[in-house]
Structure formats: structure tokens, C-alpha cells
Short mmCIF file of C-alpha atoms in Angstrom, two decimals:
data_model
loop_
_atom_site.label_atom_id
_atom_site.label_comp_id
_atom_site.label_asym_id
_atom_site.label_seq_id
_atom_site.Cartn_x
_atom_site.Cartn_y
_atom_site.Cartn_z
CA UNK A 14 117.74 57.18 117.71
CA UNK A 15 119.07 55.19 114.58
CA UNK A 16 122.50 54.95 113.48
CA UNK A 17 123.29 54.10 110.12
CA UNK A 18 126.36 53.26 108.52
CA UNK A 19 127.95 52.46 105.62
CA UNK A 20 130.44 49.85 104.46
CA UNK A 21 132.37 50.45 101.20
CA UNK A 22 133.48 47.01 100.18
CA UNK A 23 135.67 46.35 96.94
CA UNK A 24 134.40 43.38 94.34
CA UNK A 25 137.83 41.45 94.20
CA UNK A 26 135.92 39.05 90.74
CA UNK A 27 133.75 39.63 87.75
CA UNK A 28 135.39 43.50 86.95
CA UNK A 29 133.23 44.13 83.46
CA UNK A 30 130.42 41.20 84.30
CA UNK A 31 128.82 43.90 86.00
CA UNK A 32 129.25 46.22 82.99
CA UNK A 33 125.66 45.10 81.20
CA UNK A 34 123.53 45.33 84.16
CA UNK A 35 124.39 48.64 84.84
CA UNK A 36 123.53 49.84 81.59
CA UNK A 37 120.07 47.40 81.55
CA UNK A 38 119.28 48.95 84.63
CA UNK A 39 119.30 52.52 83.75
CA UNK A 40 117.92 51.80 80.38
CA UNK A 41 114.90 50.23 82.45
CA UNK A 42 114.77 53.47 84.69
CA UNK A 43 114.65 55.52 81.26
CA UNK A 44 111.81 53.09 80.60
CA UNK A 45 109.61 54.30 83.44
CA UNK A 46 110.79 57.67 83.53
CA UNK A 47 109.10 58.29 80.16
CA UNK A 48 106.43 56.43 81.58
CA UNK A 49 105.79 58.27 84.80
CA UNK A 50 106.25 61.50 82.69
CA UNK A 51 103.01 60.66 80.37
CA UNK A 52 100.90 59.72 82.88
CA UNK A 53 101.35 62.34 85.72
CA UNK A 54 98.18 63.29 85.47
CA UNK A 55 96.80 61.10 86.85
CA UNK A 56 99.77 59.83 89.07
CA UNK A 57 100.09 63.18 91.46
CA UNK A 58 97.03 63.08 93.73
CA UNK A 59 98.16 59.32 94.38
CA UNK A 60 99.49 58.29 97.63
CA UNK A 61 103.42 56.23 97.37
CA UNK A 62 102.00 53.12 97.36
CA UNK A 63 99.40 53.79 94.86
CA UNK A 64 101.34 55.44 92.40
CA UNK A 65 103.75 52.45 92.30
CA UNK A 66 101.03 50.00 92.13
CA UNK A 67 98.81 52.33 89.15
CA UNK A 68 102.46 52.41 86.88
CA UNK A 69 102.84 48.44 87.62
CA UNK A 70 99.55 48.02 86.32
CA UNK A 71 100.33 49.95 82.71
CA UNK A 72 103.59 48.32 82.15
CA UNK A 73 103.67 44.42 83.38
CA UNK A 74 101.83 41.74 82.48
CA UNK A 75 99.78 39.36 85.15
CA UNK A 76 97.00 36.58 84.79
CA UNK A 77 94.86 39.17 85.75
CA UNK A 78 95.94 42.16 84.19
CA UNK A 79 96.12 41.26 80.47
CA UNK A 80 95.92 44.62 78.78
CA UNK A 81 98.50 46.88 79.34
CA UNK A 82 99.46 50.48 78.19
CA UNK A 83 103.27 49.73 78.20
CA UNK A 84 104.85 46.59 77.63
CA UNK A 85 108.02 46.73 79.70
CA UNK A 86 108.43 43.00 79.42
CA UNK A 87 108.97 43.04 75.70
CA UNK A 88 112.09 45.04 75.61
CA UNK A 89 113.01 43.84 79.69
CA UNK A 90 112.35 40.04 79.49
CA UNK A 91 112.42 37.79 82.98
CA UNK A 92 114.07 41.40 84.83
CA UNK A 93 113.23 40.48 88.44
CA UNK A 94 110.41 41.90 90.01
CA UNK A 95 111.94 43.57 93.24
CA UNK A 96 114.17 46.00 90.85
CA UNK A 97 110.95 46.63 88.61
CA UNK A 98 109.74 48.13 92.02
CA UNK A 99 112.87 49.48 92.68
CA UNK A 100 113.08 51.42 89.23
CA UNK A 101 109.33 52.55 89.13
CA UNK A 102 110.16 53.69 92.71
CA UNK A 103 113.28 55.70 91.72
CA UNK A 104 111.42 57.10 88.83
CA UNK A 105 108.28 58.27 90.48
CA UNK A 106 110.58 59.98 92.91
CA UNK A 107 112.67 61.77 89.74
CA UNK A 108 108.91 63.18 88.33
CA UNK A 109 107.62 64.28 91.32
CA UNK A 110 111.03 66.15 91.83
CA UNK A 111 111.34 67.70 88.55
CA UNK A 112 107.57 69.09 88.39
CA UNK A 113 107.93 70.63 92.00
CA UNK A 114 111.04 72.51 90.80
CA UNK A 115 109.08 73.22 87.58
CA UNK A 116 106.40 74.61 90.07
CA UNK A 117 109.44 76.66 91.83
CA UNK A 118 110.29 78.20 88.71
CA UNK A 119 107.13 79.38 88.17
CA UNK A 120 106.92 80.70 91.28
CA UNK A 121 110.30 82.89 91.02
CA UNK A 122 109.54 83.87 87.59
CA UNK A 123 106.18 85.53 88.56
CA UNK A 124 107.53 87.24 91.31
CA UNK A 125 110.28 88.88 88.99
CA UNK A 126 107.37 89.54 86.65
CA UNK A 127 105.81 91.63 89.56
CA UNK A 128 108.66 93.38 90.86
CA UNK A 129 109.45 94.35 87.37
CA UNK A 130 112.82 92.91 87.10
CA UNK A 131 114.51 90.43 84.66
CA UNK A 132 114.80 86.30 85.24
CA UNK A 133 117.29 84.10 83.78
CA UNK A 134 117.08 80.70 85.46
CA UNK A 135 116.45 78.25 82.89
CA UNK A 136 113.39 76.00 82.98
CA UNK A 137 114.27 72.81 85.25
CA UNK A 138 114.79 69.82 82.47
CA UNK A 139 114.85 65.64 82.69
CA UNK A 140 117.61 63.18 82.58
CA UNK A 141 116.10 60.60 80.31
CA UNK A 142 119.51 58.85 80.49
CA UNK A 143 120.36 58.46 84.10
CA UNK A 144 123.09 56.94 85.79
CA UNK A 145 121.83 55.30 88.70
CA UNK A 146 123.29 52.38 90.66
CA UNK A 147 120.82 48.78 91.53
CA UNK A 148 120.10 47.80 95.11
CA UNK A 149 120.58 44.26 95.09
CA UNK A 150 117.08 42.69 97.31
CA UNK A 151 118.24 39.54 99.65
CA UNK A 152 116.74 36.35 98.26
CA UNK A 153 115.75 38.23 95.07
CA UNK A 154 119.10 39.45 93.75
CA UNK A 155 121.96 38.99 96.82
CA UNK A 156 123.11 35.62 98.81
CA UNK A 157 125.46 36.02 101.14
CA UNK A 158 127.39 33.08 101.98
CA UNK A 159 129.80 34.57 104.46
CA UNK A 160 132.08 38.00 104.98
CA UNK A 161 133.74 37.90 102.05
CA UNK A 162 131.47 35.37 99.56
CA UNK A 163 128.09 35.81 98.02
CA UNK A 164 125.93 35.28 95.36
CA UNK A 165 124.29 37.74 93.18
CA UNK A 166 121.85 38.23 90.25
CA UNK A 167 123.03 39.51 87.47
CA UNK A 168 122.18 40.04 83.40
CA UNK A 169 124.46 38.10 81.32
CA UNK A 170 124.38 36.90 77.92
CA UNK A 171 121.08 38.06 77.61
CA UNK A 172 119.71 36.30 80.58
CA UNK A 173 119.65 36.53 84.53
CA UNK A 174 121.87 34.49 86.24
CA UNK A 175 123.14 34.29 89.74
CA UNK A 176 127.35 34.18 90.26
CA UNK A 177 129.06 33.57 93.19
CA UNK A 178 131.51 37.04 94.05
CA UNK A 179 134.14 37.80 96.57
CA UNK A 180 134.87 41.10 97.93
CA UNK A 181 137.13 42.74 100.34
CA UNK A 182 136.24 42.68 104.13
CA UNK A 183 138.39 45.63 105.01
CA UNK A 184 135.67 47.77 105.62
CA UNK A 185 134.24 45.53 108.24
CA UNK A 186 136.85 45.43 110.41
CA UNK A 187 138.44 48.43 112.70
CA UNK A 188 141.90 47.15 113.43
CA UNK A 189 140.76 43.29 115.06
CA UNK A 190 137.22 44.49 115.93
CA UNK A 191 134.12 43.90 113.79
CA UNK A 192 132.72 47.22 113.43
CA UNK A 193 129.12 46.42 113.18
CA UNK A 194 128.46 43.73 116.20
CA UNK A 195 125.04 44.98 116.92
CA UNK A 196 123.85 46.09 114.03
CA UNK A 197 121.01 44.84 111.08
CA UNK A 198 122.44 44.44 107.64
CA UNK A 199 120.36 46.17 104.81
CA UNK A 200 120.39 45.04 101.37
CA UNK A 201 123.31 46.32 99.58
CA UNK A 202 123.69 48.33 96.62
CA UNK A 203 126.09 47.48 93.12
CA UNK A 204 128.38 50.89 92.67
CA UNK A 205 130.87 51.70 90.16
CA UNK A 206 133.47 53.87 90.67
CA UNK A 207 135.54 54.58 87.61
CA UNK A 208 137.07 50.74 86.58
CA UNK A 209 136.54 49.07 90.14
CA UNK A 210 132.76 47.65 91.51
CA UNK A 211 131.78 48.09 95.03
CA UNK A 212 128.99 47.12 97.42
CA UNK A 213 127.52 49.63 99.40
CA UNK A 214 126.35 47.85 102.57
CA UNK A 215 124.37 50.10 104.90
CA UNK A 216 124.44 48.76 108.77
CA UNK A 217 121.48 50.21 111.31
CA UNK A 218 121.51 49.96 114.73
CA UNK A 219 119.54 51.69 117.31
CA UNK A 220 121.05 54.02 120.13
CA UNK A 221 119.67 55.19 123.31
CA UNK A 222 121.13 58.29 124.15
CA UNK A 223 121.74 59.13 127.80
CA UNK A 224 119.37 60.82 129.63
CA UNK A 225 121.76 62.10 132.81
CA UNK A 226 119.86 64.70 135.29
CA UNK A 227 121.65 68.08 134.65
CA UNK A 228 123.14 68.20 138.02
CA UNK A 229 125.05 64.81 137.42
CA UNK A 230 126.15 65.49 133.88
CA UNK A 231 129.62 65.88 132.68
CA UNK A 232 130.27 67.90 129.62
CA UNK A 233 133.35 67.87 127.56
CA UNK A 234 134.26 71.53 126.15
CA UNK A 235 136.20 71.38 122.68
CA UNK A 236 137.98 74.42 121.80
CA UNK A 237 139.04 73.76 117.89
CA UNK A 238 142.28 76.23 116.93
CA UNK A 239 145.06 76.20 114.14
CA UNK A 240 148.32 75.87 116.79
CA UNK A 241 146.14 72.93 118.60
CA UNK A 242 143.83 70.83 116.95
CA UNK A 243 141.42 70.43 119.61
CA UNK A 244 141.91 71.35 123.25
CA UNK A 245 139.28 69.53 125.33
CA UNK A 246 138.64 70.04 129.37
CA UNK A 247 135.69 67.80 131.41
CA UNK A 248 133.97 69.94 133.54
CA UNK A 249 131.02 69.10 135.65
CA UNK A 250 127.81 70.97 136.99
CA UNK A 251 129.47 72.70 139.60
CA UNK A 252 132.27 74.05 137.07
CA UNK A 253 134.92 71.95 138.65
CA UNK A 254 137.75 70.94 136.09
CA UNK A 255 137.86 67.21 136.18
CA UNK A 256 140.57 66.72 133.22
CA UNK A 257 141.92 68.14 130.29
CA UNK A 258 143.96 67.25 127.02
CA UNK A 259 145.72 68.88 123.75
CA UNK A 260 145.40 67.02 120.81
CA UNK A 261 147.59 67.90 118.06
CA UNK A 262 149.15 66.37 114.92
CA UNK A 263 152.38 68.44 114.56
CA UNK A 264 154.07 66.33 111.69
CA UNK A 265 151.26 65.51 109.82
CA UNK A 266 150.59 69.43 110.29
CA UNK A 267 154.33 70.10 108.94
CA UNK A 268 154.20 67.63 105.95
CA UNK A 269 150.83 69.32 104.79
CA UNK A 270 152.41 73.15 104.72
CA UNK A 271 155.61 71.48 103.16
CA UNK A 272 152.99 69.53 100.56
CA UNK A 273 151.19 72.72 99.91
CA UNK A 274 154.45 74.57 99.32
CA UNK A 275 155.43 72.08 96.77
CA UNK A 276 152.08 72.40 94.74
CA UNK A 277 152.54 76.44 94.68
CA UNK A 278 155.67 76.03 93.48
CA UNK A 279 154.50 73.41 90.47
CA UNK A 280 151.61 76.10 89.85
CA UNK A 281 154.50 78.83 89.48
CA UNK A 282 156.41 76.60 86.70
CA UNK A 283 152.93 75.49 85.05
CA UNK A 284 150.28 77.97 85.40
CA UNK A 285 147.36 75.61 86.37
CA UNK A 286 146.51 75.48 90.05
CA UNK A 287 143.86 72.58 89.75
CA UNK A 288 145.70 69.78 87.80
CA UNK A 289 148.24 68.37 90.01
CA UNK A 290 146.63 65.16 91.25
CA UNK A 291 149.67 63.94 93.29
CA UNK A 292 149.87 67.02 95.20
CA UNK A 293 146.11 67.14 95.93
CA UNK A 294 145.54 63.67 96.85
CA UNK A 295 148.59 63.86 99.54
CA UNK A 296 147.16 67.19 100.79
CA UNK A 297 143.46 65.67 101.21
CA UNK A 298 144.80 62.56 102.90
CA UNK A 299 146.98 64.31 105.18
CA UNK A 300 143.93 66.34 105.86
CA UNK A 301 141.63 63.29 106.35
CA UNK A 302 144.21 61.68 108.83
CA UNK A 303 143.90 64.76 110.71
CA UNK A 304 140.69 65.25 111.29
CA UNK A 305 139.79 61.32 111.94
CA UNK A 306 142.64 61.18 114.44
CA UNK A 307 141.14 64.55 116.11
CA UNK A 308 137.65 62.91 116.40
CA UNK A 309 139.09 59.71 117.78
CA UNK A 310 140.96 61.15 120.54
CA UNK A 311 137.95 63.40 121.34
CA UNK A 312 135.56 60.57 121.54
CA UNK A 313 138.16 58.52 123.53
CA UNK A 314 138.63 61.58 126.31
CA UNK A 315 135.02 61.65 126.49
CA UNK A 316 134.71 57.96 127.12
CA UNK A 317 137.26 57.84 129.37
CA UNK A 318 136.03 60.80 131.53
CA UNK A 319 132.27 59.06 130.94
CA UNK A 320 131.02 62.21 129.65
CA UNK A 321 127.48 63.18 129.04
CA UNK A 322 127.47 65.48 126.24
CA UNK A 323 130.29 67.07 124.37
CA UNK A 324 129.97 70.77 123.36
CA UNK A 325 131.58 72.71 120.70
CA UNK A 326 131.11 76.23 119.57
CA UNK A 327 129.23 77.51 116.77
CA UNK A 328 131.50 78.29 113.56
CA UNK A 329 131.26 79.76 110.57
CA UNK A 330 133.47 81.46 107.83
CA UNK A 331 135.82 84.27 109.66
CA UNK A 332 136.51 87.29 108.58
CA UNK A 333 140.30 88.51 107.95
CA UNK A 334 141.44 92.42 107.81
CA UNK A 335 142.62 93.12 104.37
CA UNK A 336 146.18 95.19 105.95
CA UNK A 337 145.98 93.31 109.18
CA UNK A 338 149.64 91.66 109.80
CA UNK A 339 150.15 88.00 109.01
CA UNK A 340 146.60 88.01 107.41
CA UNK A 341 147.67 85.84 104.30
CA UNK A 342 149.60 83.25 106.10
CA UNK A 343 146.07 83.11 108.46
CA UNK A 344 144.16 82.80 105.27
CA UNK A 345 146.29 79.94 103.76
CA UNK A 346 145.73 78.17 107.27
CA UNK A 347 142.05 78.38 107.32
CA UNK A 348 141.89 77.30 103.88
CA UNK A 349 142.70 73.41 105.26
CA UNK A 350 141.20 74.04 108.61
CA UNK A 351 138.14 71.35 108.64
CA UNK A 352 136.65 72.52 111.67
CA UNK A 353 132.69 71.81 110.65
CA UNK A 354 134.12 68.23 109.25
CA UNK A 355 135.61 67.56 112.59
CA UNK A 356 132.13 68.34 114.57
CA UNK A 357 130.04 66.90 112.40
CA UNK A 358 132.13 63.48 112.54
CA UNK A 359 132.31 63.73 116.68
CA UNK A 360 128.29 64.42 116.87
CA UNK A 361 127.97 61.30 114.67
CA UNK A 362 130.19 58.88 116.31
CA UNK A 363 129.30 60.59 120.14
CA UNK A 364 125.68 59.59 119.54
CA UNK A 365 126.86 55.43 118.67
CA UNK A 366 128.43 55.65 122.00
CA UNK A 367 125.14 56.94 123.58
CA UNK A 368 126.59 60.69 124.13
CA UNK A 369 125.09 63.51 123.11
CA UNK A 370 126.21 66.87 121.07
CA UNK A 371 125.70 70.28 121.47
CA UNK A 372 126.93 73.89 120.08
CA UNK A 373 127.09 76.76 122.16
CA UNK A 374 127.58 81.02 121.49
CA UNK A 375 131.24 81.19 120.20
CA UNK A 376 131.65 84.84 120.51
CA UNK A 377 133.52 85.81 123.46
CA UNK A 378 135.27 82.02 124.54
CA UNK A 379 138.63 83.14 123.57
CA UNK A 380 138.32 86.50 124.52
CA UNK A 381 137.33 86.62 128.11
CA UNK A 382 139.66 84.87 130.96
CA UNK A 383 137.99 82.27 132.50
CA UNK A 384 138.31 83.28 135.81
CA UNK A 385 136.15 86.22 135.30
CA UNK A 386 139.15 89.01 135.56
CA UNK A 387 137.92 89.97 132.18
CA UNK A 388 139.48 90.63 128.50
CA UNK A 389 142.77 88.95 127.88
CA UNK A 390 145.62 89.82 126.09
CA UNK A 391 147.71 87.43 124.07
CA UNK A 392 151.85 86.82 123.47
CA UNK A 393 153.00 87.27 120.07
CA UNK A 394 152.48 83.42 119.17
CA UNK A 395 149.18 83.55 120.14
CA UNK A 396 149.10 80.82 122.43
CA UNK A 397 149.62 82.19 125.84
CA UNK A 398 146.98 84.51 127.20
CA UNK A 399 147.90 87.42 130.33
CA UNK A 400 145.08 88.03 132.41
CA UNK A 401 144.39 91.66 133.65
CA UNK A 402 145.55 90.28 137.28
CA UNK A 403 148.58 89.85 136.16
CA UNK A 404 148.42 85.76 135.78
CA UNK A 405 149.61 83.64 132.32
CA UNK A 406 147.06 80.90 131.09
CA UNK A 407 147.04 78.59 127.80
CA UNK A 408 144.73 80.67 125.76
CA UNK A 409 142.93 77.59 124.26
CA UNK A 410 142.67 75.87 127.71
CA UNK A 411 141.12 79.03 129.20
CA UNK A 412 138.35 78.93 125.97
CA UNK A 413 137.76 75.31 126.70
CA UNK A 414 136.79 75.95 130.10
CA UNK A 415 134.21 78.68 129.15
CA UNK A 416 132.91 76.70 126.18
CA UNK A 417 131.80 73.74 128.90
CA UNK A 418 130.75 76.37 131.20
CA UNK A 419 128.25 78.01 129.02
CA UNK A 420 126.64 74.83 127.86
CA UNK A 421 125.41 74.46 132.24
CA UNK A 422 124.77 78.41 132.16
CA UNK A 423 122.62 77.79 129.63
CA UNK A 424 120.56 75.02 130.53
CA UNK A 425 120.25 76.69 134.16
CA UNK A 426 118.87 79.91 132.79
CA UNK A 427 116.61 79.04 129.95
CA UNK A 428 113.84 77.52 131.87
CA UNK A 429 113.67 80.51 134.44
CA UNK A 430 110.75 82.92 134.45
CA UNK A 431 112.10 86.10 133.06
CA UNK A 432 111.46 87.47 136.69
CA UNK A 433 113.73 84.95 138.10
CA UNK A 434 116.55 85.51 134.96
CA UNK A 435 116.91 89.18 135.84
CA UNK A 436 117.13 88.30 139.61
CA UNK A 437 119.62 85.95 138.83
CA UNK A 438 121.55 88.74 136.59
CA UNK A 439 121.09 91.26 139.17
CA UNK A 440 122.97 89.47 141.47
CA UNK A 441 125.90 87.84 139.19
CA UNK A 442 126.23 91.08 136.53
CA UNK A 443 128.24 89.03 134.01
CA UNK A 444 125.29 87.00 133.24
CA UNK A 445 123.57 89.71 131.64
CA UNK A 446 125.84 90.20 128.48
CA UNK A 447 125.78 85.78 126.96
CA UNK A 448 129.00 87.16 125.28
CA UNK A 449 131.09 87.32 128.17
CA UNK A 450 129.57 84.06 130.20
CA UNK A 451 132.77 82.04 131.54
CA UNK A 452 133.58 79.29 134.04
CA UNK A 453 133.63 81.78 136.73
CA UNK A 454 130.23 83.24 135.92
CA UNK A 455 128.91 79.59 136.19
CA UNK A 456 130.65 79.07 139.79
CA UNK A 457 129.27 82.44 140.80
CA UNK A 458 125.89 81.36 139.48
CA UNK A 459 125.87 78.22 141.07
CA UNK A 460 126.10 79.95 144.40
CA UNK A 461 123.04 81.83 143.99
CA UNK A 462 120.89 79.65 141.90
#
């Protein structure tokens, strides 16, 4: 599979040169917007290629193509010819996405016609005045010299000339490493970002993920919580427990509840909520450290284990009691708990390192032991769990377990006959309700499979 990523890198010279072909550039994509709009006619049964070539054709000049509908060059002298293509491109693309949402509306409005009931949505409309950023073509419009130097094309005093540019190289580098070793460079783009100028510079590699037999694979189980982070456990095929960790960030935790105390108490003597910039960007950077230093140390347990897949649980928004006790404190928890941020950052930096990612049924992790003596019952922190024998277990640890457990339950039962499933089930009964699968329903399955 391909990887792709990003660098952000900051243009250290030239802060307003920039300024004029930002604004020539959009005025061009205005240009063929227009353009595009008039003569979508005859531009929709087109194939890409086609329609790019057909609005080339009315608006640019050639030896051979003398008689044009449009004169682009008039108003756009000498503008190079790979950004023509890239505008007409990018405005072909803003057409055929505003008619199929006109076509959309059509749709919705006849079916409230039919059913008799009122429709409001407004009819889709057109940005004639866009604000789009340039890709800058290699050899065309970008140089590069070296990390850190280049040469671009720009318009300046009314003409296109090339400058040489430095920009920052932070972005490049993680700690003494150069992030993108393997990878192929793709031409960057020219962003603005309120004063500052940036190039985007998008790095592809491609990854073979592993392809382990099931019976050799190691899984890592990731129970996300509020107390803990992330407790992860590496469990293998035969629902041994190979290793386990806790990953937690207990002062950045502590300086974000202290941060988020501060801002209630600033809403309290101002009555806005929303404008307190120094308050928010602490919070959101305190949450950002938090969930890239819970990735990390995921990705570095599985690594270290040499881990095959690493499975998570599916999660979406919970659901509090209204009168249940401690339900607002919860509430205010969950409000900065980035759990999808977190799994959607590990399944994207797992599959660079060749491993793969995978989701299993949440219900029931937490709430079955995972030694198969049934419901548990939690301590008043919520943190220790007391099994029905009698026996005292780290709740999260105990989820863990059954969240790498079910992933091999799974994969063992789904290509069964369903002749062979219910023979399975009638001899280990747990395996009938997927709610209450846990490690020990995978060791007991294991034996009979």
C-alpha cells in the first residue's frame, strides 16, 4: 500500500513576494471557472483528459490553434503552462462538483415534493472568487538546490521570475533522523497561513504490509480509558500473554484539568466561553502531546514485541445517565478524550512500519473477566476489578486481554461452515453470545478447534 506524508515547511525569505501570485493565481482560476461554467455542455460527456485538452483549446493560443473562444493570454501574459493545466484542472473539478450537488438538490427537492412536505435547502451556488493555493511543478516552477534552498517561479513586477528561497528543515527531521529516507518527493505546493508562507511537501513511499499465517501472528490489544491512556498486552494465537504495558501521561493529564479550570473561571468573570485564545491553545497542545506520545509508545510496544497487527475496539459517542453519580465530572473528561484521534494516528503510522490495524466488538471487554468467571465488579475508583471467584485484577489489563483475544476468535470462526460454528459453540457455550468472548473463551476454543 502507499504511504503519503506531508511536510509543513516554513519560508524563512520573500514574506509578501508571494503576496501577487497568490492573488494572479486565483484570479486565473476565476478565469476558467467562468469558462468551464459556459461551456458545460459540451464539457460533461468528456473523459479527464479530454475536457482539459477541449478548455485548452478555447482559451490559449498555439501555431496551430489560432482562433480561440477565450483569450486567457491577454489578461495572463507568459503564466507558465504547467499551472494553466493546473488551474483548468482545479476548475473542471469545481463544475463538475457544483452541478452534481445541483443534481442532488433536485433530487431531495422532488422527493419532498412527493411526500408532501416542505424543503428549505438553498440551491448549491459558485465561488467565482476562490482562494486556492499553486502547486509549484519541478523544472517548471520549483528548483531545489538542497534541504533548506531552492528556487521558485514566481509573478513579480508584472513578470515571471525565478528567486532563490530558504525555508525551515524542521519538518524533515525527527529528533537526528531524516524522516523520509525512502520515500519520493512530490512537487510541493505555495500555502499561506495568515502572515507566514509555507511549502507543503508531500513524501510517498510504498509499504508491504505483513502477511503472517494466523497461527504465527502476534496481536497487540489496546484498551483506551480516562485513568490510563492506553493499556496494551501482546498476546499470541494460543492466548498466551507475552507482555504488557500502561501508558499514561499523569502531569500533562493534571496541567490540562488545572488549564481547563482556569478558562471556566475566565468564562465566569467574562461571559464568553469561546474567546480565550491562551487558554485554548494550551489546552489543545496539551491535548496533542498526549495523544502523539500515546501513539508513540503504542507503536514502540508493538515493535518491540514484533507484533503483527494491533487491535483496538470500536468507539463511538457514550451515553451518560442524566442523575447517575459523578456523571458531569465523566462528561467534562470525555469532552478532551481523543480516543478516535489516537486510533486513527496508530493505524496510520502501524501500516509505515509494515503492521496492520484492526477494530474489534467493544461491547462486553470491560465487562466480562478475562478468565471466563464472568461479570465483574469494580472498586470505587474504577480501576480495580473483583472477579466472582473471589480474585482482584486491573480492570483495563483484564479488557486488554479480551480485546486481543477476540481479534483470533474472530478470525478462527468466520471462515467455518455454519455447521461447524454451532459445533464449535456447542461445545465452548460462551462462544455463542460475541458479547461475552474473552481470553479464556479463546484458550477453551483453541482446545477444540
Amino acid at each position: 500500500m502507499k504511504i503519503v506524508k506531508t511536510a509543513k515547511l516554513k519560508i524563512l525569505t520573500h514574506t509578501k513576494t508571494f503576496d501577487e501570485t497568490i492573488e494572479i493565481y486565483n484570479s486565473a482560476l476565476s478565469f476558467y471557472i467562468l469558462v468551464c461554467e459556459k461551456e458545460y455542455v459540451d464539457l460533461k460527456n468528456k473523459k479527464s483528459k479530454e475536457k482539459i485538452n477541449y478548455i485548452e483549446s478555447l482559451t490559449h493560443k498555439t501555431a496551430k490553434n489560432r482562433e480561440i473562444k477565450y483569450d486567457f493570454d491577454e489578461d495572463f501574459y507568459k503564466f507558465p503552462s504547467y499551472l494553466r493545466r493546473a488551474v483548468i484542472m482545479e476548475a473542471i473539478g469545481v463544475i463538475d462538483s457544483h452541478f452534481s450537488r445541483v443534481k442532488n438538490w433536485e433530487e431531495k427537492k422532488e422527493k419532498a415534493k412527493i411526500k408532501g412536505k416542505k424543503f428549505y435547502e438553498k440551491l448549491p451556488t459558485i465561488n467565482y472568487k476562490p482562494n486556492s493555493f499553486p502547486t509549484l511543478y519541478k523544472c517548471n516552477m520549483w528548483k531545489k538546490i538542497e534541504d533548506g534552498k531552492a528556487q521558485i517561479k514566481v509573478f513579480k513586477n508584472n513578470d515571471w521570475v525565478w528567486i532563490d528561497i530558504n525555508y525551515s528543515t524542521k519538518s524533515l527531521k525527527s529528533g537526528q533522523n531524516y524522516r523520509f529516507l525512502n520515500f519520493k518527493e512530490q512537487n510541493p505546493t505555495l500555502i499561506k497561513k495568515g502572515k507566514k508562507y509555507f511549502l507543503h511537501i508531500s513524501y510517498e513511499i510504498t509499504v508491504k504490509l505483513n502477511s503472517t499465517p494466523l497461527k504465527k501472528q502476534k496481536v497487540i490489544g489496546v484498551d483506551l480509558g480516562l485513568t490510563n491512556s492506553a493499556v496494551c498486552s501482546c498476546i499470541d494465537y494460543d492466548g498466551t500473554v507475552l507482555d504488557r504495558v500502561f501508558i499514561n501521561q499523569s502531569k500533562e493529564k493534571d496541567q490540562l484539568s488545572h488549564r481547563v479550570n482556569k478558562l471556566s473561571k475566565a468564562k465566569g468573570k467574562s461571559g464568553t466561553f469561546n474567546k480565550k485564545p491562551n487558554h485554548w491553545r494550551r489546552i489543545n497542545n496539551l491535548q496533542k502531546f498526549i495523544v502523539q506520545d500515546t501513539v508513540d509508545k503504542i507503536i514502540n510496544f508493538a515493535i518491540k514485541n514484533e507484533a503483527d497487527i494491533i487491535v483496538f475496539e470500536y468507539l463511538g459517542k457514550m451515553r451518560l445517565p442524566k442523575n447517575s453519580y459523578g456523571a458531569k465530572r465523566l462528561r467534562g473528561k470525555l469532552q478532551f478524550w481523543a480516543k478516535l484521534k489516537i486510533q486513527q494516528k496508530v493505524g496510520e503510522k502501524a501500516h509505515s512500519f509494515g503492521i496492520r490495524y484492526s477494530r474489534v466488538l467493544a461491547r462486553g471487554t470491560s465487562m466480562y473477566a478475562y478468565d471466563g468467571s464472568g461479570l465483574l465488579t469494580r472498586n470505587y475508583k474504577k480501576d480495580i476489578a473483583i472477579f466472582t471467584n473471589g480474585k482482584k485484577y486491573h480492570c483495563d489489563l483484564s479488557a486488554s486481554y479480551n480485546i486481543g483475544s477476540r481479534y483470533f476468535t474472530r478470525a478462527i470462526l468466520k471462515p467455518l461452515s455454519e455447521k461447524s460454528r454451532l459445533q464449535v459453540e456447542a461445545k465452548v457455550p460462551q462462544l455463542v453470545d460475541r458479547t461475552s468472548h474473552t481470553l479464556f473463551s479463546l484458550i477453551k476454543l483453541r482446545e477444540v478447534a
